[in-house]
Amino acid sequence: MTARLSESTLAALPAEVERPAYARRDARLGVVHLGVGNFHRAHQALVFDALLAAGDARWAVSGVSLRRPAMRDALAPQDGLYTVLVRDGSGTRVRVAGALRELLVAPEAPAVVIARLAAADTRLVTLTVTEKGYDETGPSSAVGLLVAGLAARRAAGRGGLSVLSCDNLSHNGSRLQARLHAEAAALDPALADWIGRAVACPDTMVDRIVPATVDADREEAARRLGVVDAWPVAAEPFTQWVIARRFAGETPPLEAAGVELVDDVAPWEAMKLRLLNAAHSSLAYLGALAGLATVDAAIADPHLRAFVGRLWLQAAATLPASVQAQAPGYGVRLLERFANPALRHRLLQIAMDGSRKLPQRLVATLLEARRAGLPHDAPLLAVAAWMHFCAGRDDAGGELPLDDPLALRLRAAASVPGEALQTVRAMLAIDEVFGDAATEPSLAAALAAALDGLRERGALAAVRP
Ligand code: CS2
């Protein structure tokens, strides 16, 4: 099979395949997305696809890759079309999404990206640049491009913009706003003032489990479409996007496509980070140490499942009062989502970049529960499991990869010879992860006891209370 998914093969797709029911060529580029990867394609892009399908032509997306040309190279020959394979235990729903109308590669053509950010039709910018993306600087970093694009907007006399961070960080919008302000102020204080007035960065909470694409997904897409899609994306059925109602200028009609606009995202974000993402990271490190490969395999283990239940109880006690009552129901839904047998969500994908994920997922809960005198053995063990994982060996002696911006420092600290306490002290000294927790009384000793348990008994035994 060589025919490719594209505008010209769209009409001939099998009837069961959902596809854009609107004239794509009439859609105008109203959104610039920085960091066009699988998560964007299975989440925000589908919201814009729904707006376009409802007849509002303002919301086509210009997708920008910040590093490599791979996404553009895969999707440009397909006119930006790609397949979303929505999987649950009972089967796969196949949908071709049409919102992505332009694909740009920032390092190849930063001026084109800047012009797109400054264009009159551009009304919204969205970002999925991962946790570490907010610290990066330079002309093709997200913050660098945004500041240059906003400067061009201002110079052209255009209005401001809403910029939506869609990464799993606490207060993602305020953080982004602070970074934009700092970078702009270093260039031109008047630009920083203008950004402060004209640009809104509402906090957002995004949720959908979207594994990395594997060859089996390409094969399934080809089988179901009858044409080749070089880069389909698989996802679970569940999807959620909650945004603070704080836009620059007109509020976009996102609610029409299922987005929830709220006054304060913080409780939603805390619940998601401390329940979903915390459990994901815990399963990633404990499960990988135990030699397991995927989330569904890990949650099927009775000891890990019981551990996750304990983690949720302990984390829920640290959540804002307004969402505490929702935590048990949220946990029940999560267990179903994690058990989805069709996703094959790899633990090592989640294990990546732990130094940027742990603070908001596990360390905050651990410290708050400790300081309040509440039970916290579960987040404590999860943090110790991450420390053990960083040493690079699973419980059977097999090698574990460490994919993290701080990999060298983490590996060195996790491999400090001697007692567990020495290792824990070296790890706690990593400021980016632990901040002032290093001085927390008796925390090092408690973590060392947990690490000893993991070293001596292995992950599956150590999780038993
Ligand atoms: C995962 C998230 O890879 C990870 O760190 O925990 O990508 C998770 O799947 C999403 O946040 C779910 O919305």
Coordinates of C-alpha atoms and ligand atoms in Angstrom, one line a residue:
M1 CA 0.0 0.0 0.0
T2 CA 1.5 3.3 -1.0
A3 CA -1.3 5.8 -1.3
R4 CA -1.1 8.4 1.4
L5 CA -3.7 10.0 3.6
S6 CA -4.2 13.5 2.1
E7 CA -6.9 15.9 0.8
S8 CA -7.1 13.9 -2.4
T9 CA -7.7 10.5 -0.7
L10 CA -10.0 11.9 2.0
A11 CA -13.2 11.3 0.2
A12 CA -12.4 7.7 -0.6
L13 CA -11.9 6.7 3.1
P14 CA -14.2 3.9 4.4
A15 CA -17.5 5.2 5.7
E16 CA -16.7 4.2 9.3
V17 CA -13.8 6.7 9.5
E18 CA -14.9 10.1 10.9
R19 CA -13.4 12.9 8.9
P20 CA -13.5 16.7 8.7
A21 CA -17.0 17.6 7.5
Y22 CA -16.0 21.2 6.5
A23 CA -14.2 22.9 3.7
R24 CA -10.6 22.9 5.0
R25 CA -9.4 25.4 2.4
D26 CA -11.8 28.0 3.8
A27 CA -10.5 27.6 7.4
R28 CA -8.3 30.5 8.5
L29 CA -5.2 30.1 10.7
G30 CA -6.4 31.5 14.1
V31 CA -4.3 29.4 16.4
V32 CA -0.5 29.0 16.7
H33 CA 0.5 25.9 18.6
L34 CA 4.1 25.6 19.8
G35 CA 5.4 22.1 20.3
V36 CA 3.2 20.1 17.9
G37 CA 3.4 16.5 19.2
N38 CA 1.0 13.7 20.0
F39 CA -0.6 15.3 23.0
H40 CA -1.6 18.4 21.0
R41 CA -2.8 16.4 18.1
A42 CA -5.1 14.3 20.3
H43 CA -6.2 17.1 22.6
Q44 CA -6.4 20.8 21.8
A45 CA -6.3 20.3 18.0
L46 CA -9.5 18.2 18.3
V47 CA -11.2 21.1 20.1
F48 CA -10.3 23.4 17.2
D49 CA -11.4 20.7 14.7
A50 CA -14.8 20.7 16.5
L51 CA -15.1 24.5 16.2
L52 CA -14.3 24.3 12.5
A53 CA -16.8 21.5 12.1
A54 CA -19.4 23.6 13.7
G55 CA -19.0 26.2 11.0
D56 CA -16.7 28.7 12.7
A57 CA -13.8 29.0 10.2
R58 CA -11.5 31.1 12.4
W59 CA -9.7 28.2 14.3
A60 CA -7.4 26.3 12.0
V61 CA -4.0 25.6 13.6
S62 CA -0.5 26.4 12.6
G63 CA 1.6 23.8 14.3
V64 CA 5.2 24.7 15.2
S65 CA 7.9 22.2 16.0
L66 CA 10.6 23.7 18.2
R67 CA 13.4 21.4 17.3
R68 CA 13.1 18.7 14.7
P69 CA 11.4 18.6 11.3
A70 CA 9.9 15.1 11.8
M71 CA 6.3 16.1 12.3
R72 CA 6.3 18.5 9.4
D73 CA 8.0 15.9 7.2
A74 CA 5.4 13.3 8.1
L75 CA 2.3 15.5 7.9
A76 CA 3.1 18.0 5.1
P77 CA 2.6 15.3 2.4
Q78 CA -0.7 14.5 4.1
D79 CA -1.9 18.2 3.9
G80 CA -1.7 18.2 7.7
L81 CA -4.3 15.4 8.0
Y82 CA -3.7 12.6 10.6
T83 CA -5.5 9.8 12.3
V84 CA -6.6 9.6 15.9
L85 CA -7.2 6.1 17.1
V86 CA -9.4 6.3 20.1
R87 CA -8.9 3.1 22.1
D88 CA -10.7 1.3 24.9
G89 CA -11.2 -2.3 25.8
S90 CA -14.0 -2.7 23.3
G91 CA -12.3 -1.4 20.1
T92 CA -10.8 1.5 18.3
R93 CA -12.7 4.5 16.9
V94 CA -11.0 6.0 13.9
R95 CA -11.1 9.7 13.3
V96 CA -9.1 11.9 10.8
A97 CA -8.5 15.4 12.2
G98 CA -8.3 18.4 9.9
A99 CA -7.5 21.4 12.1
L100 CA -3.8 21.4 11.5
R101 CA -3.4 23.4 8.3
E102 CA 0.2 24.5 8.5
L103 CA 3.4 22.9 9.9
L104 CA 6.4 25.0 10.7
V105 CA 9.8 24.1 12.0
A106 CA 11.1 27.0 14.2
P107 CA 14.9 26.5 13.8
E108 CA 14.5 26.4 10.0
A109 CA 12.4 29.5 9.7
P110 CA 12.0 31.5 12.9
A111 CA 10.9 34.5 11.0
V112 CA 7.9 32.7 9.5
V113 CA 6.8 31.6 13.0
I114 CA 7.2 35.2 14.3
A115 CA 5.2 36.5 11.4
R116 CA 2.5 33.9 12.1
L117 CA 2.3 34.9 15.8
A118 CA 2.0 38.5 14.6
A119 CA -0.6 37.9 12.0
A120 CA -4.0 39.7 12.2
D121 CA -5.9 36.4 12.1
T122 CA -4.0 34.8 15.0
R123 CA -6.2 35.0 18.1
L124 CA -4.8 32.3 20.3
V125 CA -1.5 30.6 21.0
T126 CA -1.3 27.2 22.7
L127 CA 1.8 25.4 24.0
T128 CA 2.8 21.9 24.8
V129 CA 6.5 22.2 25.3
T130 CA 6.9 19.8 28.4
E131 CA 7.8 20.9 31.9
K132 CA 11.4 21.7 30.9
G133 CA 10.4 23.8 27.9
Y134 CA 9.6 26.8 30.1
D135 CA 13.2 27.1 31.3
E136 CA 14.7 27.1 27.8
T137 CA 15.9 30.3 26.3
G138 CA 17.2 31.3 22.8
P139 CA 15.6 32.3 19.5
S140 CA 13.8 29.0 18.8
S141 CA 12.7 28.3 22.4
A142 CA 9.0 28.7 23.1
V143 CA 9.6 31.8 25.3
G144 CA 12.1 33.3 22.8
L145 CA 9.6 32.9 19.9
L146 CA 6.7 34.2 21.8
V147 CA 8.5 37.3 22.9
A148 CA 9.7 38.0 19.3
G149 CA 6.2 37.3 18.0
L150 CA 4.6 39.6 20.6
A151 CA 7.2 42.3 19.8
A152 CA 6.2 42.0 16.1
R153 CA 2.5 42.2 17.0
R154 CA 3.1 45.3 19.0
A155 CA 5.2 46.9 16.2
A156 CA 2.4 46.1 13.7
G157 CA -0.1 47.8 15.9
R158 CA -2.1 44.6 16.4
G159 CA -4.0 43.7 19.6
G160 CA -2.8 41.3 22.3
L161 CA -3.3 37.6 22.5
S162 CA -4.2 34.8 24.9
V163 CA -1.5 32.3 25.3
L164 CA -2.5 29.0 26.9
S165 CA 0.1 26.8 28.5
C166 CA -1.1 23.2 28.2
D167 CA 1.7 21.5 30.2
N168 CA 1.4 19.7 33.5
L169 CA 2.8 22.4 35.8
S170 CA 1.2 24.1 38.7
H171 CA 0.0 27.6 37.8
N172 CA 1.2 27.0 34.2
G173 CA -0.2 30.2 32.9
S174 CA 1.3 32.5 35.6
R175 CA 4.6 30.8 35.2
L176 CA 4.6 31.4 31.5
Q177 CA 3.5 35.0 32.0
A178 CA 6.4 35.6 34.4
R179 CA 8.9 34.1 31.9
L180 CA 7.5 36.3 29.1
H181 CA 7.7 39.3 31.3
A182 CA 11.3 38.6 32.4
E183 CA 12.6 37.9 28.8
A184 CA 10.8 40.9 27.4
A185 CA 12.0 43.2 30.2
A186 CA 15.6 42.2 29.4
L187 CA 15.1 43.4 25.8
D188 CA 12.8 46.4 26.2
P189 CA 10.9 47.5 29.3
A190 CA 8.2 49.1 27.1
L191 CA 7.6 45.7 25.5
A192 CA 7.3 44.1 28.9
D193 CA 4.7 46.7 29.9
W194 CA 2.7 46.1 26.8
I195 CA 2.8 42.3 27.3
G196 CA 1.6 42.9 30.9
R197 CA -1.4 44.8 29.5
A198 CA -2.2 43.1 26.3
V199 CA -1.3 39.4 26.8
A200 CA -3.3 37.0 29.0
C201 CA -1.9 33.6 30.1
P202 CA -4.8 31.9 31.8
D203 CA -4.0 28.8 33.8
T204 CA -5.2 25.6 32.2
M205 CA -5.6 22.0 33.2
V206 CA -5.3 19.5 30.3
D207 CA -6.0 15.8 30.5
R208 CA -5.9 12.9 28.1
I209 CA -3.6 9.9 28.1
V210 CA -1.8 9.9 24.8
P211 CA 1.0 7.3 24.4
A212 CA 3.9 7.7 21.9
T213 CA 3.1 6.3 18.5
V214 CA 4.4 2.8 17.7
D215 CA 4.5 0.8 14.5
A216 CA 1.4 -1.2 15.5
D217 CA -0.5 2.2 15.4
R218 CA 0.7 2.9 11.9
E219 CA -0.3 -0.6 10.8
E220 CA -3.8 -0.3 12.4
A221 CA -4.3 3.2 10.8
A222 CA -3.3 1.8 7.3
R223 CA -5.6 -1.2 7.8
R224 CA -8.6 0.9 8.8
L225 CA -8.1 3.8 6.3
G226 CA -6.9 1.9 3.3
V227 CA -4.1 4.5 2.9
V228 CA -0.9 5.2 4.7
D229 CA -0.7 7.7 7.6
A230 CA 3.0 8.3 8.5
W231 CA 2.2 9.5 12.0
P232 CA -1.2 8.5 13.5
V233 CA -1.8 9.1 17.2
A234 CA -3.6 6.8 19.7
A235 CA -5.4 8.0 22.7
E236 CA -7.9 7.0 25.4
P237 CA -11.6 8.1 25.0
F238 CA -11.4 10.5 28.1
T239 CA -10.5 14.1 27.4
Q240 CA -10.7 17.3 29.5
W241 CA -9.6 20.9 29.2
V242 CA -10.3 23.4 31.9
I243 CA -9.2 27.0 31.4
A244 CA -9.4 30.1 33.6
R245 CA -11.8 32.5 32.2
R246 CA -9.3 35.3 31.8
F247 CA -8.7 35.9 28.1
A248 CA -7.2 38.9 26.3
G249 CA -10.1 40.5 24.5
E250 CA -12.9 38.3 23.3
T251 CA -13.4 35.0 25.0
P252 CA -13.0 32.3 22.3
P253 CA -16.1 30.0 22.0
L254 CA -14.3 27.0 23.4
E255 CA -17.1 25.9 25.6
A256 CA -19.0 25.0 22.5
A257 CA -16.4 22.3 22.0
G258 CA -16.6 20.9 25.5
V259 CA -13.9 23.0 27.2
E260 CA -14.7 24.1 30.8
L261 CA -14.1 27.8 31.6
V262 CA -13.8 28.4 35.3
D263 CA -12.8 31.2 37.7
D264 CA -9.9 29.3 39.3
V265 CA -8.1 26.3 37.8
A266 CA -5.8 25.7 40.8
P267 CA -8.0 23.1 42.5
W268 CA -8.5 21.1 39.2
E269 CA -4.8 21.3 38.5
A270 CA -3.8 20.2 42.0
M271 CA -6.2 17.2 41.8
K272 CA -4.9 16.2 38.4
L273 CA -1.2 16.5 39.3
R274 CA -1.4 15.0 42.7
L275 CA -3.8 12.1 41.8
L276 CA -3.4 11.2 38.1
N277 CA 0.2 12.3 37.4
A278 CA 1.5 11.4 40.9
A279 CA 0.2 7.8 40.4
H280 CA 1.6 7.7 36.9
S281 CA 5.0 8.7 38.1
S282 CA 4.9 6.3 41.0
L283 CA 3.8 3.4 38.8
A284 CA 6.5 4.4 36.3
Y285 CA 9.4 4.1 38.8
L286 CA 8.1 1.2 40.9
G287 CA 6.8 -0.7 37.9
A288 CA 10.0 -0.2 35.9
L289 CA 12.0 -1.4 38.9
A290 CA 9.8 -4.5 39.1
G291 CA 10.4 -5.2 35.4
L292 CA 6.9 -4.2 34.2
A293 CA 6.5 -2.3 30.8
T294 CA 3.1 -0.6 30.7
V295 CA 0.6 1.2 33.0
D296 CA -2.1 -1.4 32.6
A297 CA 0.3 -4.2 33.6
A298 CA 1.4 -2.1 36.6
I299 CA -2.1 -1.3 37.8
A300 CA -3.1 -5.0 37.4
D301 CA -0.5 -5.9 40.1
P302 CA -2.5 -6.1 43.4
H303 CA 0.3 -4.6 45.5
L304 CA 0.9 -1.7 43.2
R305 CA -2.9 -1.1 42.9
A306 CA -3.2 -1.1 46.7
F307 CA -0.3 1.3 46.9
V308 CA -1.9 3.7 44.4
G309 CA -5.1 3.6 46.5
R310 CA -3.0 4.6 49.6
L311 CA -1.2 7.3 47.6
W312 CA -4.5 8.8 46.6
L313 CA -5.9 8.9 50.1
Q314 CA -2.7 10.6 51.4
A315 CA -2.6 13.0 48.4
A316 CA -6.3 13.8 48.6
A317 CA -5.8 15.0 52.2
T318 CA -3.6 17.8 50.8
L319 CA -6.0 19.0 48.1
P320 CA -8.0 22.2 48.4
A321 CA -11.2 21.7 50.4
S322 CA -13.3 22.4 47.3
V323 CA -12.2 19.3 45.5
Q324 CA -11.6 16.8 48.3
A325 CA -15.0 15.3 48.1
Q326 CA -14.5 14.5 44.4
A327 CA -11.2 12.6 45.0
P328 CA -12.7 9.2 45.6
G329 CA -14.8 9.3 42.4
Y330 CA -11.9 10.7 40.5
G331 CA -9.8 7.7 41.7
V332 CA -12.4 5.2 40.5
R333 CA -12.4 6.8 37.1
L334 CA -8.6 6.8 37.0
L335 CA -8.4 3.1 37.9
E336 CA -10.5 2.4 34.8
R337 CA -8.4 4.7 32.6
F338 CA -5.1 3.2 33.8
A339 CA -6.5 -0.3 33.2
N340 CA -7.3 0.4 29.6
P341 CA -5.7 -2.7 28.0
A342 CA -5.6 -1.2 24.5
L343 CA -3.3 1.8 25.1
R344 CA -0.1 0.1 26.1
H345 CA 1.1 3.3 27.7
R346 CA 4.8 2.7 28.4
L347 CA 6.1 3.3 31.9
L348 CA 9.4 4.5 30.5
Q349 CA 7.7 7.2 28.6
I350 CA 6.2 8.5 31.9
A351 CA 9.5 8.0 33.7
M352 CA 11.2 10.6 31.5
D353 CA 12.2 14.0 32.9
G354 CA 11.4 13.0 36.5
S355 CA 13.4 15.9 37.8
R356 CA 10.9 18.3 36.3
K357 CA 7.8 16.2 37.2
L358 CA 8.5 15.2 40.7
P359 CA 8.2 18.5 42.5
Q360 CA 4.5 19.2 41.5
R361 CA 3.5 15.5 41.4
L362 CA 5.0 14.0 44.6
V363 CA 7.4 16.3 46.5
A364 CA 4.8 18.9 47.3
T365 CA 2.3 16.3 48.6
L366 CA 5.1 14.7 50.7
L367 CA 6.2 17.9 52.3
E368 CA 2.7 19.3 52.9
A369 CA 1.5 16.0 54.5
R370 CA 4.6 15.7 56.6
R371 CA 4.4 19.3 57.9
A372 CA 0.7 18.8 58.7
G373 CA 1.4 15.6 60.6
L374 CA -0.7 13.5 58.1
P375 CA 0.2 10.0 56.8
H376 CA 2.6 10.2 53.9
D377 CA 4.4 6.8 53.5
A378 CA 3.1 6.5 49.9
P379 CA 4.6 9.7 48.4
L380 CA 7.7 9.1 50.5
L381 CA 8.2 5.6 48.9
A382 CA 7.4 7.0 45.5
V383 CA 10.2 9.6 45.8
A384 CA 12.6 6.9 47.1
A385 CA 11.6 4.8 44.1
W386 CA 12.6 7.6 41.7
M387 CA 15.9 7.9 43.5
H388 CA 16.5 4.2 43.1
F389 CA 15.4 4.3 39.5
C390 CA 18.0 7.0 38.8
A391 CA 20.8 4.6 39.7
G392 CA 19.9 2.7 36.5
R393 CA 19.2 -0.9 37.5
D394 CA 15.9 -2.7 37.9
D395 CA 15.3 -5.3 40.6
A396 CA 16.6 -8.1 38.4
G397 CA 19.8 -6.2 37.6
G398 CA 18.7 -5.1 34.1
E399 CA 19.6 -1.7 32.8
L400 CA 17.1 1.2 33.1
P401 CA 17.5 4.3 30.9
L402 CA 17.6 7.8 32.5
D403 CA 16.1 10.4 30.1
D404 CA 16.2 13.6 32.0
P405 CA 17.8 17.1 31.5
L406 CA 19.7 16.5 34.8
A407 CA 20.6 12.9 33.9
L408 CA 24.3 13.2 34.7
R409 CA 23.9 14.8 38.1
L410 CA 21.1 12.4 39.0
R411 CA 23.0 9.4 38.0
A412 CA 26.0 10.5 40.0
A413 CA 24.0 11.3 43.1
A414 CA 21.9 8.1 42.9
S415 CA 25.1 6.1 42.6
V416 CA 26.9 7.5 45.6
P417 CA 28.5 4.5 47.2
G418 CA 27.7 3.5 50.8
E419 CA 24.6 3.7 52.9
A420 CA 21.3 4.7 51.6
L421 CA 21.5 7.8 53.7
Q422 CA 24.5 9.0 51.7
T423 CA 22.6 8.5 48.5
V424 CA 19.5 10.3 49.8
R425 CA 21.6 13.3 51.0
A426 CA 23.2 13.6 47.6
M427 CA 19.8 13.4 45.9
L428 CA 18.1 15.9 48.3
A429 CA 20.9 18.4 47.5
I430 CA 19.5 18.7 44.0
D431 CA 17.8 22.0 44.5
E432 CA 15.7 21.9 41.3
V433 CA 13.8 19.0 42.7
F434 CA 13.8 19.4 46.4
G435 CA 14.3 23.1 47.1
D436 CA 14.5 23.6 50.8
A437 CA 13.3 20.1 51.6
A438 CA 16.9 19.1 52.1
T439 CA 16.8 20.9 55.5
E440 CA 13.5 19.2 56.5
P441 CA 14.1 17.5 59.9
S442 CA 14.4 13.7 59.6
L443 CA 13.2 13.6 56.0
A444 CA 16.6 12.2 54.8
A445 CA 16.4 9.4 57.4
A446 CA 12.8 8.5 56.4
L447 CA 13.7 8.4 52.7
A448 CA 16.8 6.4 53.4
A449 CA 14.7 3.8 55.2
A450 CA 12.4 3.6 52.2
L451 CA 15.3 3.4 49.8
D452 CA 16.8 0.5 51.9
G453 CA 13.5 -1.3 51.7
L454 CA 13.5 -1.0 47.9
R455 CA 17.2 -2.1 47.6
E456 CA 16.7 -5.1 49.9
R457 CA 13.3 -6.3 49.0
G458 CA 12.6 -5.0 45.6
A459 CA 9.7 -2.7 44.5
L460 CA 6.8 -5.1 44.7
A461 CA 7.6 -6.2 48.3
A462 CA 8.5 -2.7 49.4
V463 CA 5.1 -1.2 48.5
R464 CA 3.3 -3.5 51.0
P465 CA 2.4 -1.6 54.1
Ligands
CS2_1 C1 2.1 11.4 32.1 C2 1.2 12.4 31.4 O1 4.1 11.2 30.7 C3 3.6 11.6 31.8 O2 4.3 12.2 32.6 O3 1.9 11.4 33.4 O4 1.6 12.7 30.1 C4 -0.3 12.0 31.4 O5 -0.5 10.9 30.6 C5 -1.1 13.1 31.0 O6 -0.9 14.2 31.9 C6 -2.6 12.7 31.1 O7 -3.4 13.8 31.0

